[in-house]
Backbone as numpy.savetxt, mean C-alpha at the origin, in Angstrom:
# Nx Ny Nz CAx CAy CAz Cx Cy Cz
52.87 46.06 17.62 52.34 44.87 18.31 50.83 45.00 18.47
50.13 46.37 19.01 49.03 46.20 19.24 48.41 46.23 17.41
48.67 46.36 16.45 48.08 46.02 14.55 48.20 44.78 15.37
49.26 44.30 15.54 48.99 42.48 14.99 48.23 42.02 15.87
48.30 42.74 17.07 47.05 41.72 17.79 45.83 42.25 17.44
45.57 43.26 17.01 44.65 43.70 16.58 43.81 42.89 14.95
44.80 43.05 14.24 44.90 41.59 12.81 44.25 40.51 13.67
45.40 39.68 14.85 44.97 38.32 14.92 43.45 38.25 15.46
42.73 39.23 16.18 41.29 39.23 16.51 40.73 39.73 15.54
40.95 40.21 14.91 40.34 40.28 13.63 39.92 38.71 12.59
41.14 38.41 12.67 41.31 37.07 11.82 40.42 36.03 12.56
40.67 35.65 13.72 39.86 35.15 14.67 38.44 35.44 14.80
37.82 36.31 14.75 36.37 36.64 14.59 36.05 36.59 13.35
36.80 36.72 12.23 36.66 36.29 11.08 36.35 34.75 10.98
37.13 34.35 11.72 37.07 32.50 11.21 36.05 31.82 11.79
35.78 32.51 13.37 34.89 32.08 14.10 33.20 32.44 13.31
33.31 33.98 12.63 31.86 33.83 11.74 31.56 32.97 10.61
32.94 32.72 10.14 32.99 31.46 9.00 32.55 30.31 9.37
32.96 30.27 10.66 32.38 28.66 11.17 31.10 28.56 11.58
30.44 29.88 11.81 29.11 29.90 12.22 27.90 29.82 10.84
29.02 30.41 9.92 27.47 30.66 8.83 28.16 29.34 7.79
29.26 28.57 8.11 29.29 27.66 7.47 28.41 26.20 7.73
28.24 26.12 8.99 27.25 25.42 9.74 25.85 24.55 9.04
25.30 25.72 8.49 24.02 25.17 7.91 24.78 24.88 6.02
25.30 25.88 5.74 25.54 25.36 3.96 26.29 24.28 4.35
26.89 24.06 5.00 27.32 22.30 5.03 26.20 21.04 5.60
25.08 21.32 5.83 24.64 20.84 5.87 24.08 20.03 4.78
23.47 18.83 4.94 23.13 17.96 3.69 22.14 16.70 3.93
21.73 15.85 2.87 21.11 14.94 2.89 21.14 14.35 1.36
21.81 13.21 1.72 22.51 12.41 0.40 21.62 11.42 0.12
21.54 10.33 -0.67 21.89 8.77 -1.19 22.61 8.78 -1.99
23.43 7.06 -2.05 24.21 6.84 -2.26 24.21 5.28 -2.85
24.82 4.79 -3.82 24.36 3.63 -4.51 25.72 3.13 -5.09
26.56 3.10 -4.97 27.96 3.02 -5.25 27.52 2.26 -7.23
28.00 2.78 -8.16 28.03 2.14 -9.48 26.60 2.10 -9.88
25.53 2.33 -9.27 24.25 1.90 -9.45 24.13 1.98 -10.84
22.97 1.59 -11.64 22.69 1.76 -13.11 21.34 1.60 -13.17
20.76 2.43 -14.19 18.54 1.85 -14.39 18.71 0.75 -14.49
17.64 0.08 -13.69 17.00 -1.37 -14.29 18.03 -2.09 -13.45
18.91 -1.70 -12.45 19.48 -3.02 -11.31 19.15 -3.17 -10.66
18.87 -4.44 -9.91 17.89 -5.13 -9.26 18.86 -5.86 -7.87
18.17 -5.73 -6.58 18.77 -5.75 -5.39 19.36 -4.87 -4.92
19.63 -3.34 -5.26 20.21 -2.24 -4.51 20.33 -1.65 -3.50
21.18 -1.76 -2.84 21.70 -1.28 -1.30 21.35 0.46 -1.34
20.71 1.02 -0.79 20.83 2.31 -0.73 20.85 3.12 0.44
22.06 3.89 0.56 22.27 4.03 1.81 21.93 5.59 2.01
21.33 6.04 2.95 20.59 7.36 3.06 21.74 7.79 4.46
21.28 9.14 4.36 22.05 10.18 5.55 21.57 11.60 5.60
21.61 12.02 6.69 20.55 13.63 7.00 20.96 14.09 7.94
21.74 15.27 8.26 22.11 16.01 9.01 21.53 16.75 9.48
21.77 16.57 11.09 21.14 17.37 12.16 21.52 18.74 12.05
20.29 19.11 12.48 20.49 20.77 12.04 19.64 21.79 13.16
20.17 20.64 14.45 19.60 21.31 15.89 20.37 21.06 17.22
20.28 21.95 17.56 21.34 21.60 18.73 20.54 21.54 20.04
19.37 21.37 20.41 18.59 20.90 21.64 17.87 19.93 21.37
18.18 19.17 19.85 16.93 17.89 20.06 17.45 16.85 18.79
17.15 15.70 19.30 17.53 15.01 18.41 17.00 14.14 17.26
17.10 13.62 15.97 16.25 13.42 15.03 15.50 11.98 15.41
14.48 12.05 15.12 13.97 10.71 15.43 12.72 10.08 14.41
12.86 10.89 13.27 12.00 10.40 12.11 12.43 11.03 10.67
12.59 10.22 9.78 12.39 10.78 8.38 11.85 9.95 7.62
10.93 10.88 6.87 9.69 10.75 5.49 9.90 10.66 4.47
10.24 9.62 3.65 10.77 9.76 2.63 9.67 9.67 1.06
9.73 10.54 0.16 8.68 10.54 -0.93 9.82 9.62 -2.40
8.80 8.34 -2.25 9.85 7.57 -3.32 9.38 7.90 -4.59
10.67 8.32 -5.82 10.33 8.60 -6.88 9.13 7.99 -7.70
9.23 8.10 -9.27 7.99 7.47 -9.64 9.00 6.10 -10.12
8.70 5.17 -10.29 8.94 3.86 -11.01 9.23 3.11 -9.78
9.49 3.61 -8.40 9.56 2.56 -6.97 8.42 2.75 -5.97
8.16 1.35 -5.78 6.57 1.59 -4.84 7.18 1.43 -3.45
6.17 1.73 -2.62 6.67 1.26 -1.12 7.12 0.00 -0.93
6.43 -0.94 -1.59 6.77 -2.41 -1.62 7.39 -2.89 -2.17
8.54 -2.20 -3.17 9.64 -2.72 -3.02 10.51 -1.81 -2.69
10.73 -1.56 -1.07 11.69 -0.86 -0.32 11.72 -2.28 0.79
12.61 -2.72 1.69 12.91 -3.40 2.13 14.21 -2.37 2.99
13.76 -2.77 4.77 14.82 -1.88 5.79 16.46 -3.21 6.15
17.44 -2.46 5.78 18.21 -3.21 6.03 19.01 -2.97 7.28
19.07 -1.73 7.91 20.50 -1.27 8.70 19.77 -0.30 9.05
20.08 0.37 10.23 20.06 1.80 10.67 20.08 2.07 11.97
19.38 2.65 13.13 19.88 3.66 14.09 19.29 2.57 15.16
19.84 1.93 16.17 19.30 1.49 16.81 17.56 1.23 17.45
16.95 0.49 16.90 15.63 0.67 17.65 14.57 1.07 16.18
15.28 1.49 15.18 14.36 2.11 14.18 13.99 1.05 13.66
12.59 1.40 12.76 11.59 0.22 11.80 11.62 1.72 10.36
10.70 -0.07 9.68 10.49 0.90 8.62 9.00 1.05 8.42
8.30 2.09 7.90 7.07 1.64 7.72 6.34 2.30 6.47
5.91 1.75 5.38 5.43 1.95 4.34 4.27 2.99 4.28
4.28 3.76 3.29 3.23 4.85 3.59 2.90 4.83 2.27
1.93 5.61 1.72 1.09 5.68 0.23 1.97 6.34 -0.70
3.18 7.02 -0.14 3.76 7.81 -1.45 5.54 7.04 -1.19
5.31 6.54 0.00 6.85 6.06 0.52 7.21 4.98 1.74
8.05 6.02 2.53 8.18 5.11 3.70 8.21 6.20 5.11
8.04 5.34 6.13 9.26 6.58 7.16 9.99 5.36 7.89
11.11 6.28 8.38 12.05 4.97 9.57 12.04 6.43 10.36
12.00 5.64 11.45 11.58 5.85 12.99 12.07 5.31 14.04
12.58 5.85 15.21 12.98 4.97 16.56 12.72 6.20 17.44
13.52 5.51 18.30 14.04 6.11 19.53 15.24 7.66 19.03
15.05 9.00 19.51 15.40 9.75 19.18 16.91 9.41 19.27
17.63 10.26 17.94 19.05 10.31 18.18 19.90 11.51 19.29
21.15 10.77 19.63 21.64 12.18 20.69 21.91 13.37 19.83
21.82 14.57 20.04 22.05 15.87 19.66 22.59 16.13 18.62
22.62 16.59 17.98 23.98 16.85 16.98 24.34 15.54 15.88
23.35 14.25 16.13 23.97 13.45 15.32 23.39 13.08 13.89
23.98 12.93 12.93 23.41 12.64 11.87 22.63 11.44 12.13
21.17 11.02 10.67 20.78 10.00 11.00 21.39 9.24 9.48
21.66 8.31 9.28 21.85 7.20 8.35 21.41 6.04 8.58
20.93 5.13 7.52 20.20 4.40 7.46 20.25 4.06 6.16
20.12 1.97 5.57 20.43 1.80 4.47 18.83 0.99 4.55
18.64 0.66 2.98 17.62 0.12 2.42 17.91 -0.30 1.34
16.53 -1.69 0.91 17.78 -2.19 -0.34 15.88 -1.96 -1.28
16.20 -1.56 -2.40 15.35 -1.55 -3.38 15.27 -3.16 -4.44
14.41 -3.39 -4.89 13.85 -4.23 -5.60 14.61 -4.13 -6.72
14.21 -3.02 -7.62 14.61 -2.75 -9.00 14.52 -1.03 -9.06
15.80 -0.54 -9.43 15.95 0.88 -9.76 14.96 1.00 -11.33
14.47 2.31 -11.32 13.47 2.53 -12.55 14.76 2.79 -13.83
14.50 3.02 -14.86 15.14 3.17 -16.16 14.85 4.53 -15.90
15.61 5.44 -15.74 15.69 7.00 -15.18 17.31 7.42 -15.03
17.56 8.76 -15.36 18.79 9.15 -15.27 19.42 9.51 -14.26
18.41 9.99 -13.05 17.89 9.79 -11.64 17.29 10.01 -11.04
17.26 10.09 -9.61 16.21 9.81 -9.04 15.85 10.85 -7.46
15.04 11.06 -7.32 14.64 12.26 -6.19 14.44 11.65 -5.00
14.45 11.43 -3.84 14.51 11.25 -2.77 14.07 11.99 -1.84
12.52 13.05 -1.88 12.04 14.32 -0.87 12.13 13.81 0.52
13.07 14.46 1.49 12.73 13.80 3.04 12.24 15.16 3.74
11.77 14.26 4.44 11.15 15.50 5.88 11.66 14.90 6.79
12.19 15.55 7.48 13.10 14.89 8.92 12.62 15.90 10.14
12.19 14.76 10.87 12.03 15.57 12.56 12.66 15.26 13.66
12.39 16.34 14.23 13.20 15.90 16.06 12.56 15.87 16.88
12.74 15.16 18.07 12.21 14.78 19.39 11.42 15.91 19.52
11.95 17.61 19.50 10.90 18.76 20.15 9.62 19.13 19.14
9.86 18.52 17.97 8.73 18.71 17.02 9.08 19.57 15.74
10.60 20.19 15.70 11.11 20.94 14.56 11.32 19.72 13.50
11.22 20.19 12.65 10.82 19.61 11.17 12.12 20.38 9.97
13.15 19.65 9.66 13.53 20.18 8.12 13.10 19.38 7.00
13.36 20.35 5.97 12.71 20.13 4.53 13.48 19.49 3.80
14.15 18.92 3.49 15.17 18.18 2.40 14.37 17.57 1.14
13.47 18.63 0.62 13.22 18.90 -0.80 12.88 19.47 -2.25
13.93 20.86 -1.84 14.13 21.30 -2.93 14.98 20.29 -4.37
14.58 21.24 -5.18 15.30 20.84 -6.57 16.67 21.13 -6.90
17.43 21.01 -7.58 18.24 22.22 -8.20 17.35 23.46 -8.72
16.53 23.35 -9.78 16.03 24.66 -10.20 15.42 25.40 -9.02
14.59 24.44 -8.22 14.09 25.48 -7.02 15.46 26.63 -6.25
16.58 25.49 -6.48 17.54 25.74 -5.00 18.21 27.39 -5.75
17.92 27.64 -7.26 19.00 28.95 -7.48 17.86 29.74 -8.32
16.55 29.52 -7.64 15.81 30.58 -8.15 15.46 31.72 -6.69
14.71 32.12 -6.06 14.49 33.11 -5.48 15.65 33.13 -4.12
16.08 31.69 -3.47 16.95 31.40 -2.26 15.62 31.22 -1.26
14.84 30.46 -1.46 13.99 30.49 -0.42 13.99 28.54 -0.21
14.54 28.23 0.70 14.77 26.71 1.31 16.41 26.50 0.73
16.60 28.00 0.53 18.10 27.33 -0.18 18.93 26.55 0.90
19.62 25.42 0.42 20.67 24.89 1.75 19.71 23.20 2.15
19.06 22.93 1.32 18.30 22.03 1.94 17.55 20.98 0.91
18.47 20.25 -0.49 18.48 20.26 -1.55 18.23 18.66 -1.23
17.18 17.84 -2.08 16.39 16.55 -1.65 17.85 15.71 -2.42
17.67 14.51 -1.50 19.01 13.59 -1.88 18.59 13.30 -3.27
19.97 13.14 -4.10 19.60 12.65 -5.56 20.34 11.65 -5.60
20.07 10.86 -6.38 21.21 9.30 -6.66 21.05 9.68 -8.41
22.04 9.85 -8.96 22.19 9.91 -10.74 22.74 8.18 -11.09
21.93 8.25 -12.06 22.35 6.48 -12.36 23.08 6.30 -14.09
23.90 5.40 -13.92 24.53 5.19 -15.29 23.36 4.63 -15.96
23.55 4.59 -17.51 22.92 4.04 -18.08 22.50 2.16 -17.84
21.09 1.56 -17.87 21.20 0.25 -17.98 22.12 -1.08 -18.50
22.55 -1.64 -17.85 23.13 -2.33 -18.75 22.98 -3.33 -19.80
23.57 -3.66 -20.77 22.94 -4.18 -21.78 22.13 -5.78 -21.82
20.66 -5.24 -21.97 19.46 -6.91 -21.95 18.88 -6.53 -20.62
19.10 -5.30 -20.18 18.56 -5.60 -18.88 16.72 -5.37 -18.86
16.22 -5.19 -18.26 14.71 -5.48 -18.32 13.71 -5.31 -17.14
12.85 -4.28 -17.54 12.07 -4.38 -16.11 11.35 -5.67 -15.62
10.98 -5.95 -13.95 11.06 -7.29 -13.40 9.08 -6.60 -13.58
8.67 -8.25 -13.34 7.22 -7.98 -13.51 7.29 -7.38 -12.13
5.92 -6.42 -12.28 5.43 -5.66 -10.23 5.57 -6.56 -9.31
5.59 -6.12 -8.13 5.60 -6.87 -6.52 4.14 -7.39 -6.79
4.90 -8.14 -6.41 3.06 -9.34 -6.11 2.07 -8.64 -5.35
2.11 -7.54 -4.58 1.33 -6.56 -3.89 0.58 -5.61 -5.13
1.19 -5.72 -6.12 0.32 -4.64 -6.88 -0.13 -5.87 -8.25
-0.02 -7.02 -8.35 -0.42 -7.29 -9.20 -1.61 -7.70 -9.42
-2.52 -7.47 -10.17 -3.81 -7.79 -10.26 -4.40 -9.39 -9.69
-5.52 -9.28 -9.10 -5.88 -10.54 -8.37 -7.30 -11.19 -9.71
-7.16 -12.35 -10.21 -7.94 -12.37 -11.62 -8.93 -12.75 -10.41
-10.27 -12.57 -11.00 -11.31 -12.38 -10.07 -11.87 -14.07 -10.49
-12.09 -14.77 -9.02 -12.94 -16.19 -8.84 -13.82 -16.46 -9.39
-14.12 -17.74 -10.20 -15.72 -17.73 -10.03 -16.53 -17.86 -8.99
-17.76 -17.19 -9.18 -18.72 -17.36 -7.93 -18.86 -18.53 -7.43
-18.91 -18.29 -6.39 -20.00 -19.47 -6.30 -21.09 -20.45 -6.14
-21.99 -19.30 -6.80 -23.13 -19.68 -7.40 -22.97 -20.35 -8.83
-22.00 -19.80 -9.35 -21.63 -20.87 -10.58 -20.68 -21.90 -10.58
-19.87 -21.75 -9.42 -19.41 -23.03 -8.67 -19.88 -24.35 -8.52
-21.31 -23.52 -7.64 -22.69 -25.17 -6.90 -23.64 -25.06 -8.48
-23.27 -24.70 -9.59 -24.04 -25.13 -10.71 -25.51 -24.25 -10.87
-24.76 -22.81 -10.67 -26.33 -21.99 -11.15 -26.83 -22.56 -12.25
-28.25 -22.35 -12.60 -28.79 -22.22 -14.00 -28.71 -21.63 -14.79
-27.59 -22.09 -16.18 -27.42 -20.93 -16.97 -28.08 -20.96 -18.13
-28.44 -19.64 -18.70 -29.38 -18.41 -19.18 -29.77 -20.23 -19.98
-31.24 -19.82 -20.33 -31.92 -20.36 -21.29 -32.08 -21.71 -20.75
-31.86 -22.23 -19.74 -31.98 -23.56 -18.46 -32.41 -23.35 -17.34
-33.21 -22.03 -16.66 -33.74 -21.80 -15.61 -35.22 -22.17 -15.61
-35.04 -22.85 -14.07 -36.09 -23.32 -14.02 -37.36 -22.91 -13.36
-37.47 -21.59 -13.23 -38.64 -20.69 -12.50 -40.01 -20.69 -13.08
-40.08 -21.21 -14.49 -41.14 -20.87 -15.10 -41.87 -22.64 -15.02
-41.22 -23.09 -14.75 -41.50 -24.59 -14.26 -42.10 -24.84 -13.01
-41.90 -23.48 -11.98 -42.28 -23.73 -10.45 -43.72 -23.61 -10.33
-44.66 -22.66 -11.09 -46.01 -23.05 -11.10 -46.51 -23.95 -11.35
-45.98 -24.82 -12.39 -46.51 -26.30 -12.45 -46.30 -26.95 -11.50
-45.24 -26.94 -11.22 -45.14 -27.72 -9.55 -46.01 -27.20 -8.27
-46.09 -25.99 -8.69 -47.08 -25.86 -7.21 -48.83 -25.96 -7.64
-48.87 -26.52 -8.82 -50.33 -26.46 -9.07 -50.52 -27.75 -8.68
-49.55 -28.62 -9.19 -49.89 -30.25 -9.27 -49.50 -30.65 -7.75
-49.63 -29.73 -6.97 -48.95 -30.04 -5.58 -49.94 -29.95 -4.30
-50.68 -29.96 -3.47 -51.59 -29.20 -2.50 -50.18 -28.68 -1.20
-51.28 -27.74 -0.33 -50.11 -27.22 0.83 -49.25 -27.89 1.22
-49.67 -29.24 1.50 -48.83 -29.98 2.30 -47.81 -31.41 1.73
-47.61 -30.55 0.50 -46.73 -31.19 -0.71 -47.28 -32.70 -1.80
-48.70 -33.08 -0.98 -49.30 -34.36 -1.78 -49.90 -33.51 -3.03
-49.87 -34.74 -4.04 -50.30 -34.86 -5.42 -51.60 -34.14 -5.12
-52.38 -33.18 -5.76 -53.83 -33.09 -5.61 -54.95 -34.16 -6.22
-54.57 -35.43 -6.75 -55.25 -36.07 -7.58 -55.65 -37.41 -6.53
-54.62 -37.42 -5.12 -54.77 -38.39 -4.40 -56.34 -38.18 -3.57
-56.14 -36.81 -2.57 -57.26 -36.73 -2.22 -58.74 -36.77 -2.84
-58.71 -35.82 -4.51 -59.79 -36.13 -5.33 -59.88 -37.89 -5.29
-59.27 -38.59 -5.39 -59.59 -39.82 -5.82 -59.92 -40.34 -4.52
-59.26 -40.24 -2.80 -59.88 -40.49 -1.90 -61.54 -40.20 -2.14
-61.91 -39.19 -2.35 -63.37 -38.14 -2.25 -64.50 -39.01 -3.20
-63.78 -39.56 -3.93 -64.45 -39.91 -5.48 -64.46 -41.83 -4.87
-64.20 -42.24 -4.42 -64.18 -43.52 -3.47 -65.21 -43.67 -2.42
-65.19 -42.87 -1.82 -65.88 -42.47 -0.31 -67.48 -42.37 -1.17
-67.71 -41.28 -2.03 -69.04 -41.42 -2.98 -69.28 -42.29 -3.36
-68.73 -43.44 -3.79 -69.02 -44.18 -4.47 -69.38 -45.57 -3.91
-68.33 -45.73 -2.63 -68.65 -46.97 -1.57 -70.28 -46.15 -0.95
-69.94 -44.93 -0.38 -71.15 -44.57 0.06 -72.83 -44.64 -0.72
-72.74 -44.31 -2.03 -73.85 -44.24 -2.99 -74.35 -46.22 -2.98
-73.08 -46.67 -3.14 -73.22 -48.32 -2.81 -74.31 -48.90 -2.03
-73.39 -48.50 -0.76 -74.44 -49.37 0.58 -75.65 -48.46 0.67
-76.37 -47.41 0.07 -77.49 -46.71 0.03 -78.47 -47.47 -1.07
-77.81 -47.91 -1.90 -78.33 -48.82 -2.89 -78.54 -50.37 -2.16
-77.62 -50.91 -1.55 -78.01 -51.96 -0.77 -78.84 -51.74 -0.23
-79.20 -50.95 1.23 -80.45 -50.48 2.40 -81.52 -51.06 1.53
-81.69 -50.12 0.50 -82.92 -49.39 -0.35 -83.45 -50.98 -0.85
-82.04 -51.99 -1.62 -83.08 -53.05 -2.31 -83.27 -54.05 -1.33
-82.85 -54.25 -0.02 -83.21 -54.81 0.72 -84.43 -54.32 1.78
-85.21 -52.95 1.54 -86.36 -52.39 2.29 -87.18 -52.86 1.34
-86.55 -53.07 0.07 -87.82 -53.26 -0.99 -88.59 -54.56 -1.10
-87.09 -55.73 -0.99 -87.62 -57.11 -0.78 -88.82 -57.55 0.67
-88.09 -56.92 1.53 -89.07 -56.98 2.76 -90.49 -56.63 2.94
């Protein structure tokens, strides 16, 4: 009797270390796309990340979107009460109000157009309320070369092949080139080349005095005034003479 009870605590501390170091290798961080294929357009994608703390709860993950999806076309559909989404230069993050203890976070998003790729990488960084941070982005090749982040392998979504005629959609109107305006200086009718009229403005300001009159008016006032004047000097003179 005392072997077997001796066995059953045995067995028992056995199962109980199984459950302890099973803990983290069960841990995970998926997507998920049910049938997905390259090149389908409107995709639901539903994300999930396991807590991997027992005093704090998750309240952010960073997600690095592969190459062929921009931030702008990610669109937040579903997730944890209180969370947003918010676009960043390589991705997104969703964010709220921290989750209770122990709970996974999930959260769906719908993509624009999946890239023509066999699949696709998903790097998250996930944090908790106290400021601990996991990594959810190793590779496969990273995950069975030295064991260093082993257990912590970035969500992958593998996609069937495109289906047949399918076709990439032109870019989000956010990245598409803006064709540049005309000015508008050539709008209000600049002078173009070989029709400018600058070399014309000295003539105008020669034939002009300061105060914008013709210069030919005052000469001809000046040339009047001499001439009435030289006049009545000639009158005086032949009337001193008759006398």
């Amino acid at each position: 009797m005392r072997r077997v009870g001796t066995l059953g605590g045995l067995t028992a501390a056995a199962f109980a270390v199984a459950v302890v170091t099973a803990g983290p290798a069960a841990a995970h961080a998926h997507v998920e796309a049910e049938g997905a294929r390259a090149l389908d357009q409107n995709v639901p994608l539903t994300f999930s990340a396991a807590s991997e703390s027992g005093t704090a709860g998750i309240s952010k993950l960073e997600v690095i979107l592969p190459k062929g999806i921009a931030p702008g076309d990610v669109t937040y559909k579903k997730g944890p009460t209180g969370w947003k989404l918010t676009a960043t230069d390589r991705g997104y993050t969703v964010s709220g109000p921290k989750l209770a203890v122990g709970e996974d976070a999930e959260y769906v998003v719908n993509v624009r157009q999946l890239p023509d790729a066999k699949s696709l990488v998903f790097k998250t960084v996930q944090s908790y309320s106290d400021g601990k941070v996991d990594r959810w982005i190793e590779l496969e090749e990273e995950e069975s070369s030295d064991g260093h982040g082993h257990g912590h392998p970035a969500p992958r979504l593998d996609l069937k092949p495109a289906a047949p005629g399918a076709k990439p959609v032109s870019p989000s109107p956010s990245e598409e080139p803006t064709p540049s305006a005309p000015s508008s200086d050539a709008a209000a009718g600049e002078p173009k080349t070989g029709t400018s009229t600058p070399a014309a403005e000295p003539a105008a300001n020669n034939a002009e005095g300061d105060d914008g009159m013709p210069v030919a008016v005052p000469v001809g006032i000046a040339a009047s005034v001499l001439v009435l004047g030289g006049g009545a000097w000639w009158l005086r003179s032949r009337r001193g003479e008759s006398a």
